[in-house]
Amino acid sequence: MAAMSWPTQDELDKIRGIVSEMAGKGTEDVRVVVSPYRICPLGAHIDHQGGIVSAMTINKGILLGFVPSGNTQRVIENEYLGLRNGILDQSAILLSSHGCLTYMNCKTTEHKLIHPLNFLKDHETEPQKGYKILLAFSGLRQALTSNPGYNSRVAECQEAAKILLHASGNGELEPFLCNVEPESYEAHKVKLEPNLARRAEHYFSENMRVSKGLEAWASGELRQFGQLMSASGLSSIKNYECGCEPLIQLYEVLLRAPGVFGARFSGAGFRGCCVALVDTDCVAEAAKFVREEYPKLQPVLASQLNPDTAVLICEAGDCARVI
């Protein structure tokens, strides 16, 4: 991984030109922003179905072109790139605030920032503990747009919604799982074939984890929040059936690392990295553990990573900023 350097004016102008062409806007409408990396500890994979999600940003920025216009970013991703994603990424990047969990209802676009109480470890009588975020890279670099798995899962979720809505007498509604009432899901889920049943189970169970996670975060219960985060990761593997051997192994290594409250895939789960919430006092030890253990399982992929950046210790970040 080459060292990072600030782009030249010519490079920035090139970014503006590309984004301008993709969005159908003039170059004068394009702004360059410093954008933090987005993580979704709870609610991944359900934004495209109008689910509820929770997200944060971390203090590892990247440069990108951004057009400040309504749904332009989704036009680029959905129509130009052909990725059938929802509003999670761009919303989290724009709405996040340092130290807060950003809640979003992807159906209604309602959103709010959840401010935590002082974090406690197990009991109020114990010393207060903070958290850090570990971002661990697998060495996989395949883009979502070149992997049919993401769009296939979206189509499966919509097919499940269509069946459930028809069974409940609401077949006129758009086939999104957010339009299926939880009671109707419970009543009619037996009508779903196994793979569609697993997709729907991930959606509805993930919505419940988000709701419980918001309460845990607001009350400072890091350990409970982390357990929900890990359960979300497991559901992504078992029910949403994303990930691959290296990512699953990396997820399992993180769960064994000292001081980890919880972990899951990051980057939609079809390539890339895993994220973990870690006790501040143990974060250096946890990072060292992952650096040592993952290469034992995936020596070839690990050898392609820069040892200095294979595992990053991060802080909660803020929203994107125009430069």
XYZ file of C-alpha atoms in Angstrom:
323
model
C 0.000 0.000 0.000
C 1.639 3.207 -1.186
C 2.023 6.221 1.089
C -0.791 8.756 0.868
C -0.163 12.194 -0.625
C -2.311 15.257 -1.177
C -3.644 15.454 -4.775
C -2.543 18.189 -7.119
C -4.939 20.759 -8.524
C -4.917 18.896 -11.850
C -5.924 15.699 -10.043
C -8.727 17.491 -8.214
C -9.966 18.951 -11.501
C -9.944 15.457 -12.992
C -12.146 14.243 -10.119
C -14.551 17.100 -10.772
C -14.711 16.204 -14.453
C -15.466 12.533 -13.817
C -18.167 13.235 -11.219
C -19.651 15.946 -13.436
C -20.011 13.481 -16.315
C -21.463 10.758 -14.085
C -24.006 13.052 -12.452
C -24.966 15.078 -15.513
C -23.984 18.294 -13.731
C -21.632 21.120 -14.594
C -18.139 21.037 -13.098
C -18.986 24.217 -11.166
C -21.563 22.178 -9.181
C -19.014 19.630 -8.004
C -17.279 20.089 -4.676
C -14.370 18.132 -3.257
C -14.830 17.031 0.326
C -12.825 15.235 2.947
C -15.016 12.266 3.759
C -14.519 10.001 6.771
C -14.872 6.251 6.418
C -18.355 5.062 7.341
C -18.978 2.070 9.593
C -22.338 0.456 10.320
C -22.182 -1.482 13.589
C -25.881 -2.411 13.378
C -28.280 -2.446 10.443
C -25.982 -3.394 7.583
C -27.589 -4.773 4.406
C -31.115 -3.510 5.157
C -30.961 0.120 4.053
C -31.998 -0.825 0.511
C -35.179 -2.338 2.018
C -36.051 0.759 4.057
C -34.804 -0.722 7.321
C -33.541 1.131 10.370
C -29.775 1.414 10.713
C -27.131 2.844 13.010
C -23.830 4.177 11.747
C -20.742 6.159 12.705
C -17.768 7.640 10.957
C -14.127 7.213 11.907
C -11.209 9.589 11.663
C -9.625 8.068 8.565
C -10.505 10.360 5.698
C -10.499 9.880 1.961
C -10.978 12.418 -0.811
C -13.852 12.132 -3.228
C -15.978 14.251 -5.511
C -19.425 15.166 -4.220
C -22.340 16.868 -5.928
C -24.571 18.775 -3.442
C -27.889 17.936 -5.069
C -30.749 15.817 -3.706
C -30.387 12.194 -4.739
C -27.500 12.747 -7.155
C -25.199 10.411 -5.233
C -27.789 7.629 -5.496
C -28.223 8.361 -9.210
C -24.495 7.802 -9.629
C -24.494 4.558 -7.658
C -27.869 3.105 -8.699
C -28.012 4.158 -12.345
C -24.445 4.872 -13.469
C -22.675 2.127 -11.504
C -25.621 -0.261 -11.306
C -25.299 -0.854 -7.553
C -28.720 -1.324 -5.942
C -27.835 0.157 -2.575
C -29.817 2.434 -0.275
C -29.093 5.702 1.501
C -26.883 4.453 4.335
C -23.427 5.449 3.109
C -24.008 9.003 1.964
C -26.414 9.773 4.820
C -24.042 8.524 7.514
C -21.146 10.451 6.016
C -23.134 13.696 5.941
C -25.102 13.388 9.194
C -22.627 11.893 11.665
C -21.254 13.784 14.641
C -18.210 12.987 16.754
C -18.877 10.335 19.401
C -22.516 9.844 18.421
C -24.376 6.970 16.878
C -26.406 8.111 13.879
C -29.854 6.516 13.697
C -31.674 6.474 10.354
C -35.002 5.150 9.208
C -34.274 4.477 5.552
C -37.983 4.395 4.652
C -39.021 7.723 6.169
C -35.503 9.322 6.157
C -36.019 10.205 9.828
C -32.647 10.503 11.553
C -31.202 11.521 14.887
C -27.936 11.485 16.779
C -27.722 9.253 19.845
C -25.501 10.750 22.536
C -24.126 8.137 24.958
C -23.919 8.369 28.707
C -20.508 7.748 30.248
C -19.547 4.246 29.218
C -19.274 1.630 31.964
C -17.663 -1.773 31.744
C -19.992 -4.090 33.682
C -21.264 -2.394 36.814
C -21.567 1.185 37.974
C -19.098 0.449 40.769
C -16.309 -0.382 38.298
C -14.023 2.186 36.656
C -15.473 3.915 33.628
C -14.176 2.625 30.297
C -14.088 4.212 26.883
C -13.870 2.592 23.492
C -11.770 2.608 20.353
C -12.580 1.248 16.931
C -10.418 -1.323 15.161
C -10.543 -1.519 11.379
C -8.876 -4.721 10.164
C -8.247 -5.380 6.478
C -8.477 -8.814 4.879
C -6.451 -8.084 1.753
C -9.483 -8.556 -0.518
C -10.077 -5.646 -2.879
C -12.954 -6.659 -5.155
C -15.397 -3.833 -5.840
C -19.088 -4.338 -5.120
C -19.955 -3.365 -8.679
C -17.987 -6.342 -10.017
C -19.513 -8.800 -7.533
C -23.070 -9.938 -8.353
C -23.707 -11.015 -4.744
C -24.832 -7.599 -3.487
C -27.454 -6.983 -6.164
C -28.609 -10.612 -5.917
C -29.342 -10.181 -2.209
C -31.330 -7.026 -2.911
C -33.413 -8.897 -5.483
C -33.990 -11.774 -3.040
C -35.157 -9.392 -0.326
C -37.618 -7.834 -2.746
C -38.900 -11.228 -3.832
C -39.434 -12.168 -0.186
C -41.295 -8.885 0.359
C -43.499 -9.520 -2.681
C -44.543 -12.945 -1.360
C -45.187 -11.675 2.170
C -47.162 -8.647 0.993
C -49.306 -10.768 -1.314
C -49.982 -13.269 1.489
C -51.074 -10.473 3.841
C -53.386 -8.832 1.316
C -51.079 -5.898 0.624
C -49.812 -6.901 -2.787
C -50.332 -3.389 -4.153
C -47.474 -2.029 -2.030
C -43.938 -1.744 -3.367
C -41.997 -4.974 -2.756
C -39.750 -3.770 0.031
C -39.470 -5.511 3.373
C -40.101 -2.219 5.184
C -43.675 -2.423 3.867
C -44.222 -5.784 5.571
C -45.506 -5.498 9.136
C -43.591 -7.678 11.641
C -46.860 -9.454 12.530
C -47.460 -10.301 8.868
C -43.915 -11.597 8.568
C -44.414 -13.923 11.536
C -47.752 -15.113 10.183
C -46.607 -15.811 6.639
C -42.863 -16.496 6.746
C -43.530 -20.225 6.281
C -44.473 -19.401 2.675
C -40.897 -18.372 1.880
C -38.450 -20.804 0.328
C -35.286 -21.302 2.445
C -32.986 -18.713 0.898
C -35.698 -16.018 0.876
C -36.601 -16.942 4.449
C -33.006 -16.343 5.522
C -32.907 -12.908 3.854
C -36.149 -11.867 5.551
C -34.957 -13.236 8.895
C -31.840 -11.072 8.644
C -33.914 -7.990 7.857
C -36.398 -8.344 10.720
C -33.884 -9.553 13.302
C -31.504 -6.751 12.322
C -34.215 -4.145 12.832
C -34.694 -5.497 16.355
C -30.942 -5.404 17.017
C -30.809 -1.777 15.890
C -33.594 -0.820 18.303
C -31.922 -2.635 21.193
C -28.551 -1.214 20.187
C -29.800 2.364 20.343
C -30.948 1.784 23.918
C -27.650 0.141 24.877
C -25.598 2.960 23.348
C -27.697 5.675 24.970
C -27.310 4.029 28.385
C -23.572 3.434 28.004
C -23.786 -0.370 27.879
C -20.833 -1.097 25.620
C -20.739 -4.806 26.320
C -24.414 -5.227 25.426
C -23.975 -3.117 22.299
C -20.981 -5.232 21.308
C -22.945 -8.458 21.732
C -25.609 -7.138 19.389
C -22.908 -6.114 16.933
C -21.429 -9.634 16.926
C -24.905 -11.168 16.542
C -25.420 -8.884 13.556
C -22.165 -10.182 12.087
C -23.257 -13.781 12.590
C -26.639 -13.112 10.958
C -24.817 -11.560 7.997
C -22.955 -14.837 7.594
C -25.786 -17.292 8.310
C -28.885 -15.484 7.039
C -27.701 -12.879 4.560
C -24.959 -15.260 3.391
C -22.388 -12.650 2.534
C -18.693 -12.733 3.228
C -16.148 -15.368 2.299
C -13.587 -17.482 4.119
C -10.985 -14.717 4.705
C -13.587 -12.240 6.009
C -15.224 -14.820 8.245
C -11.830 -15.831 9.637
C -10.947 -12.187 10.265
C -14.285 -11.665 12.040
C -13.613 -14.696 14.243
C -10.071 -13.500 15.039
C -11.458 -10.141 16.147
C -13.953 -11.851 18.436
C -11.062 -13.645 20.153
C -8.942 -10.513 20.530
C -8.491 -9.013 24.032
C -11.018 -6.374 25.057
C -13.255 -6.675 21.991
C -16.887 -5.904 22.801
C -18.158 -6.893 19.360
C -17.240 -7.189 15.692
C -18.779 -7.561 12.240
C -18.021 -7.118 8.541
C -17.626 -3.626 7.119
C -17.884 -2.509 3.488
C -21.119 -4.428 2.717
C -19.504 -7.755 3.570
C -18.518 -8.915 0.097
C -14.911 -7.775 0.308
C -12.666 -5.556 2.356
C -12.511 -5.375 6.096
C -14.023 -5.994 9.503
C -14.692 -3.523 12.276
C -14.612 -4.031 16.039
C -15.510 -2.023 19.123
C -12.736 -2.402 21.701
C -12.057 -1.423 25.312
C -9.661 1.540 25.214
C -7.306 -0.097 27.715
C -6.929 -3.194 25.519
C -6.886 -1.724 22.020
C -3.129 -1.939 21.415
C -3.078 -5.539 22.597
C -6.102 -6.365 20.434
C -4.482 -4.839 17.341
C -1.292 -6.823 17.983
C -3.334 -10.022 18.374
C -5.066 -9.513 14.991
C -1.786 -8.682 13.238
C -0.308 -11.928 14.519
C -3.277 -14.293 14.159
C -4.821 -13.393 10.796
C -1.644 -14.106 8.758
C -1.611 -17.633 10.195
C -4.953 -18.249 8.498
C -4.469 -16.230 5.298
C -0.708 -15.866 4.705
C -0.990 -14.898 1.029
C -3.597 -12.168 1.519
C -1.902 -10.890 4.680
C 1.428 -10.626 2.858
C -0.140 -8.140 0.440
C -1.038 -5.751 3.276
C 1.131 -2.985 4.645
C 1.876 -4.116 8.234
C 1.525 -0.510 9.416
C -2.014 -0.140 8.078
C -3.384 -3.704 8.109
C -5.054 -2.970 11.442
C -5.969 0.623 12.256
C -6.865 2.014 15.665
C -9.510 4.660 15.063
C -11.541 7.275 16.882
C -15.146 8.176 16.211
C -15.187 10.819 13.503
C -17.280 13.733 12.329
C -19.192 14.361 9.119
C -17.762 15.206 5.707
C -16.353 18.679 5.122
C -16.103 20.699 1.913
C -12.543 21.836 1.186
